[in-house]
Amino acid sequence: QIKIRGFRIELGEINTAITSNPTVKACVTIVRKDLRKDSDEKHIVAYPIFEVDAIEEGNTSHLIRNLKTYLKDRIPEYMIPTVIYPLEAF
């Protein structure tokens, strides 16, 4: 369990919500500190592997938008990853 912007968040719960999407094969979710030196802000970052059938000619931007919309119906807004960076494999 981690704390971001005053909320206690369980990364496993986010990961479960992401992998419940039929277009996602697997996912790793982490917390990263903001890279700016003057900031202590933390961000949730998700690294999903999308199903091959869902990817159209290497374009995953529509899958990321659809995933964020999907997550809005399942987890609170503060738990939706700030960044979703698709991977081909872990």
CSV table of N, CA and C in Angstrom, one decimal:
chain,number,residue,atom,x,y,z
A,1,GLN,N,0.8,-1.2,0.0
A,1,GLN,CA,0.0,0.0,0.0
A,1,GLN,C,0.9,1.2,0.0
A,2,ILE,N,0.5,2.2,-0.8
A,2,ILE,CA,1.3,3.4,-0.9
A,2,ILE,C,0.3,4.6,-0.7
A,3,LYS,N,0.9,5.8,-0.5
A,3,LYS,CA,0.1,7.0,-0.3
A,3,LYS,C,0.6,8.0,-1.4
A,4,ILE,N,-0.4,8.5,-2.1
A,4,ILE,CA,-0.2,9.5,-3.2
A,4,ILE,C,-1.3,10.6,-3.0
A,5,ARG,N,-0.8,11.8,-2.9
A,5,ARG,CA,-1.7,13.0,-2.8
A,5,ARG,C,-2.8,12.8,-1.7
A,6,GLY,N,-2.4,12.2,-0.6
A,6,GLY,CA,-3.2,12.0,0.5
A,6,GLY,C,-4.1,10.7,0.5
A,7,PHE,N,-4.1,10.0,-0.6
A,7,PHE,CA,-4.9,8.8,-0.7
A,7,PHE,C,-4.0,7.5,-0.5
A,8,ARG,N,-4.5,6.6,0.2
A,8,ARG,CA,-3.9,5.3,0.3
A,8,ARG,C,-4.3,4.4,-0.9
A,9,ILE,N,-3.3,3.9,-1.6
A,9,ILE,CA,-3.6,3.2,-2.8
A,9,ILE,C,-3.0,1.8,-2.8
A,10,GLU,N,-3.7,0.8,-3.2
A,10,GLU,CA,-3.2,-0.5,-3.4
A,10,GLU,C,-2.9,-0.8,-4.8
A,11,LEU,N,-1.7,-0.9,-5.2
A,11,LEU,CA,-1.3,-1.1,-6.6
A,11,LEU,C,-1.9,-2.4,-7.2
A,12,GLY,N,-2.1,-3.4,-6.4
A,12,GLY,CA,-2.7,-4.7,-6.8
A,12,GLY,C,-4.1,-4.4,-7.3
A,13,GLU,N,-4.8,-3.5,-6.7
A,13,GLU,CA,-6.2,-3.2,-7.1
A,13,GLU,C,-6.2,-2.6,-8.4
A,14,ILE,N,-5.3,-1.7,-8.7
A,14,ILE,CA,-5.2,-1.0,-10.0
A,14,ILE,C,-4.8,-2.1,-11.1
A,15,ASN,N,-3.8,-2.9,-10.7
A,15,ASN,CA,-3.4,-3.9,-11.7
A,15,ASN,C,-4.6,-4.9,-12.0
A,16,THR,N,-5.3,-5.2,-11.0
A,16,THR,CA,-6.5,-6.1,-11.3
A,16,THR,C,-7.5,-5.5,-12.2
A,17,ALA,N,-7.8,-4.2,-12.0
A,17,ALA,CA,-8.7,-3.5,-12.8
A,17,ALA,C,-8.2,-3.4,-14.3
A,18,ILE,N,-6.9,-3.1,-14.4
A,18,ILE,CA,-6.3,-3.1,-15.8
A,18,ILE,C,-6.4,-4.4,-16.5
A,19,THR,N,-6.0,-5.5,-15.8
A,19,THR,CA,-6.0,-6.8,-16.5
A,19,THR,C,-7.4,-7.4,-16.6
A,20,SER,N,-8.4,-6.8,-16.0
A,20,SER,CA,-9.7,-7.3,-16.3
A,20,SER,C,-10.3,-6.8,-17.6
A,21,ASN,N,-9.5,-5.8,-18.2
A,21,ASN,CA,-9.9,-5.4,-19.6
A,21,ASN,C,-9.5,-6.5,-20.6
A,22,PRO,N,-10.5,-6.8,-21.5
A,22,PRO,CA,-10.2,-8.0,-22.4
A,22,PRO,C,-9.0,-7.7,-23.4
A,23,THR,N,-8.6,-6.4,-23.6
A,23,THR,CA,-7.6,-6.1,-24.5
A,23,THR,C,-6.2,-6.2,-23.9
A,24,VAL,N,-6.2,-6.4,-22.5
A,24,VAL,CA,-4.9,-6.5,-21.8
A,24,VAL,C,-4.5,-7.9,-21.4
A,25,LYS,N,-3.3,-8.3,-21.8
A,25,LYS,CA,-2.9,-9.7,-21.5
A,25,LYS,C,-2.3,-9.7,-20.1
A,26,ALA,N,-1.4,-8.7,-19.8
A,26,ALA,CA,-0.8,-8.6,-18.5
A,26,ALA,C,-0.4,-7.2,-18.2
A,27,CYS,N,0.0,-6.9,-17.0
A,27,CYS,CA,0.3,-5.5,-16.6
A,27,CYS,C,1.2,-5.4,-15.4
A,28,VAL,N,2.1,-4.5,-15.3
A,28,VAL,CA,2.8,-4.1,-14.1
A,28,VAL,C,2.5,-2.7,-13.8
A,29,THR,N,2.2,-2.4,-12.6
A,29,THR,CA,1.9,-1.0,-12.2
A,29,THR,C,2.9,-0.6,-11.1
A,30,ILE,N,3.5,0.6,-11.2
A,30,ILE,CA,4.5,1.0,-10.2
A,30,ILE,C,4.2,2.5,-9.9
A,31,VAL,N,4.9,3.0,-8.9
A,31,VAL,CA,4.8,4.4,-8.5
A,31,VAL,C,6.2,4.9,-8.8
A,32,ARG,N,6.2,6.1,-9.5
A,32,ARG,CA,7.5,6.8,-9.8
A,32,ARG,C,7.5,8.2,-9.2
A,33,LYS,N,8.6,8.6,-8.7
A,33,LYS,CA,8.7,10.0,-8.2
A,33,LYS,C,8.9,10.8,-9.5
A,34,ASP,N,8.3,12.0,-9.4
A,34,ASP,CA,8.4,13.0,-10.5
A,34,ASP,C,9.9,13.2,-10.8
A,35,LEU,N,10.3,13.2,-12.1
A,35,LEU,CA,11.7,13.4,-12.4
A,35,LEU,C,12.2,14.8,-12.3
A,36,ARG,N,11.3,15.8,-12.1
A,36,ARG,CA,11.8,17.1,-11.8
A,36,ARG,C,12.5,17.2,-10.5
A,37,LYS,N,13.6,17.8,-10.4
A,37,LYS,CA,14.3,17.9,-9.1
A,37,LYS,C,13.6,18.6,-8.0
A,38,ASP,N,12.8,19.6,-8.4
A,38,ASP,CA,12.1,20.4,-7.4
A,38,ASP,C,10.7,19.9,-7.0
A,39,SER,N,10.4,18.6,-7.4
A,39,SER,CA,9.1,18.0,-7.1
A,39,SER,C,9.3,16.7,-6.3
A,40,ASP,N,8.4,16.6,-5.3
A,40,ASP,CA,8.4,15.3,-4.6
A,40,ASP,C,7.1,14.5,-5.0
A,41,GLU,N,6.4,15.0,-6.0
A,41,GLU,CA,5.2,14.3,-6.4
A,41,GLU,C,5.4,12.9,-7.0
A,42,LYS,N,4.5,12.0,-6.7
A,42,LYS,CA,4.6,10.7,-7.2
A,42,LYS,C,3.5,10.4,-8.2
A,43,HIS,N,3.7,9.5,-9.1
A,43,HIS,CA,2.8,9.2,-10.2
A,43,HIS,C,2.6,7.7,-10.3
A,44,ILE,N,1.4,7.3,-10.6
A,44,ILE,CA,1.2,5.9,-10.9
A,44,ILE,C,1.4,5.7,-12.4
A,45,VAL,N,2.2,4.7,-12.7
A,45,VAL,CA,2.6,4.3,-14.1
A,45,VAL,C,2.2,2.9,-14.3
A,46,ALA,N,1.5,2.6,-15.4
A,46,ALA,CA,1.1,1.3,-15.8
A,46,ALA,C,1.9,0.8,-17.1
A,47,TYR,N,2.3,-0.4,-17.1
A,47,TYR,CA,3.0,-1.0,-18.2
A,47,TYR,C,2.2,-2.2,-18.7
A,48,PRO,N,1.1,-2.0,-19.5
A,48,PRO,CA,0.3,-3.1,-20.0
A,48,PRO,C,0.9,-3.8,-21.2
A,49,ILE,N,0.6,-5.1,-21.4
A,49,ILE,CA,0.9,-5.8,-22.6
A,49,ILE,C,-0.5,-6.0,-23.2
A,50,PHE,N,-0.7,-5.4,-24.4
A,50,PHE,CA,-2.0,-5.6,-25.0
A,50,PHE,C,-2.1,-6.9,-25.8
A,51,GLU,N,-3.2,-7.5,-26.0
A,51,GLU,CA,-3.4,-8.6,-26.8
A,51,GLU,C,-3.1,-8.3,-28.2
A,52,VAL,N,-2.4,-9.2,-28.9
A,52,VAL,CA,-1.9,-9.0,-30.3
A,52,VAL,C,-3.1,-8.6,-31.2
A,53,ASP,N,-4.3,-9.3,-31.0
A,53,ASP,CA,-5.4,-9.0,-31.9
A,53,ASP,C,-5.9,-7.6,-31.7
A,54,ALA,N,-5.7,-6.9,-30.6
A,54,ALA,CA,-6.2,-5.6,-30.3
A,54,ALA,C,-5.4,-4.5,-30.9
A,55,ILE,N,-4.1,-4.8,-31.2
A,55,ILE,CA,-3.2,-3.8,-31.8
A,55,ILE,C,-3.4,-3.7,-33.3
A,56,GLU,N,-3.6,-2.4,-33.7
A,56,GLU,CA,-3.8,-2.2,-35.2
A,56,GLU,C,-2.5,-1.5,-35.7
A,57,GLU,N,-1.7,-2.3,-36.4
A,57,GLU,CA,-0.5,-1.8,-37.1
A,57,GLU,C,0.4,-1.0,-36.1
A,58,GLY,N,0.5,-1.5,-34.9
A,58,GLY,CA,1.4,-0.9,-34.0
A,58,GLY,C,0.9,0.4,-33.3
A,59,ASN,N,-0.3,0.8,-33.6
A,59,ASN,CA,-0.9,2.0,-33.0
A,59,ASN,C,-1.6,1.6,-31.7
A,60,THR,N,-1.1,2.0,-30.6
A,60,THR,CA,-1.8,1.7,-29.3
A,60,THR,C,-2.4,2.9,-28.7
A,61,SER,N,-2.4,4.1,-29.3
A,61,SER,CA,-2.9,5.3,-28.6
A,61,SER,C,-4.4,5.1,-28.4
A,62,HIS,N,-5.2,4.5,-29.3
A,62,HIS,CA,-6.6,4.3,-29.1
A,62,HIS,C,-6.8,3.3,-27.9
A,63,LEU,N,-6.0,2.3,-27.8
A,63,LEU,CA,-6.1,1.3,-26.7
A,63,LEU,C,-5.9,2.0,-25.4
A,64,ILE,N,-4.9,2.9,-25.3
A,64,ILE,CA,-4.7,3.6,-24.1
A,64,ILE,C,-5.9,4.5,-23.7
A,65,ARG,N,-6.4,5.2,-24.6
A,65,ARG,CA,-7.6,6.0,-24.4
A,65,ARG,C,-8.8,5.1,-23.9
A,66,ASN,N,-9.0,4.0,-24.6
A,66,ASN,CA,-10.1,3.1,-24.2
A,66,ASN,C,-9.9,2.5,-22.8
A,67,LEU,N,-8.6,2.2,-22.5
A,67,LEU,CA,-8.3,1.6,-21.2
A,67,LEU,C,-8.6,2.7,-20.1
A,68,LYS,N,-8.2,3.9,-20.3
A,68,LYS,CA,-8.5,4.9,-19.3
A,68,LYS,C,-10.0,5.1,-19.1
A,69,THR,N,-10.8,5.1,-20.2
A,69,THR,CA,-12.2,5.2,-20.1
A,69,THR,C,-12.8,4.0,-19.3
A,70,TYR,N,-12.3,2.8,-19.6
A,70,TYR,CA,-12.7,1.6,-18.9
A,70,TYR,C,-12.4,1.7,-17.4
A,71,LEU,N,-11.2,2.2,-17.1
A,71,LEU,CA,-10.9,2.3,-15.7
A,71,LEU,C,-11.7,3.3,-14.9
A,72,LYS,N,-12.2,4.3,-15.6
A,72,LYS,CA,-13.0,5.3,-14.9
A,72,LYS,C,-14.3,4.7,-14.3
A,73,ASP,N,-14.8,3.6,-14.9
A,73,ASP,CA,-16.0,2.9,-14.4
A,73,ASP,C,-15.7,1.9,-13.3
A,74,ARG,N,-14.4,1.7,-13.0
A,74,ARG,CA,-14.1,0.6,-12.1
A,74,ARG,C,-13.3,1.0,-10.9
A,75,ILE,N,-12.5,2.1,-11.0
A,75,ILE,CA,-11.7,2.5,-9.8
A,75,ILE,C,-11.8,4.1,-9.7
A,76,PRO,N,-11.5,4.6,-8.5
A,76,PRO,CA,-11.6,6.1,-8.4
A,76,PRO,C,-10.6,6.8,-9.3
A,77,GLU,N,-10.9,8.0,-9.6
A,77,GLU,CA,-10.1,8.8,-10.5
A,77,GLU,C,-8.6,8.9,-10.0
A,78,TYR,N,-8.4,9.1,-8.7
A,78,TYR,CA,-7.1,9.2,-8.2
A,78,TYR,C,-6.2,7.9,-8.3
A,79,MET,N,-6.9,6.8,-8.6
A,79,MET,CA,-6.1,5.6,-8.8
A,79,MET,C,-5.8,5.3,-10.3
A,80,ILE,N,-6.3,6.0,-11.2
A,80,ILE,CA,-6.1,5.8,-12.6
A,80,ILE,C,-4.6,6.3,-12.9
A,81,PRO,N,-3.9,5.4,-13.5
A,81,PRO,CA,-2.5,5.8,-13.8
A,81,PRO,C,-2.3,7.1,-14.6
A,82,THR,N,-1.3,7.9,-14.2
A,82,THR,CA,-1.0,9.1,-14.9
A,82,THR,C,-0.5,8.8,-16.2
A,83,VAL,N,0.4,7.8,-16.3
A,83,VAL,CA,1.0,7.4,-17.5
A,83,VAL,C,0.7,5.9,-17.8
A,84,ILE,N,0.4,5.6,-19.0
A,84,ILE,CA,0.2,4.2,-19.4
A,84,ILE,C,1.1,4.0,-20.6
A,85,TYR,N,2.1,3.1,-20.4
A,85,TYR,CA,3.2,2.9,-21.4
A,85,TYR,C,3.2,1.5,-21.8
A,86,PRO,N,2.6,1.2,-23.0
A,86,PRO,CA,2.5,-0.2,-23.4
A,86,PRO,C,3.8,-0.9,-23.7
A,87,LEU,N,3.9,-2.1,-23.4
A,87,LEU,CA,5.1,-2.9,-23.7
A,87,LEU,C,4.8,-4.1,-24.5
A,88,GLU,N,5.8,-4.7,-25.2
A,88,GLU,CA,5.5,-5.9,-26.0
A,88,GLU,C,5.7,-7.1,-25.1
A,89,ALA,N,6.6,-7.0,-24.1
A,89,ALA,CA,6.8,-8.1,-23.2
A,89,ALA,C,7.5,-7.6,-22.0
A,90,PHE,N,7.5,-8.4,-20.9
A,90,PHE,CA,8.3,-8.0,-19.7
A,90,PHE,C,9.6,-8.6,-19.7
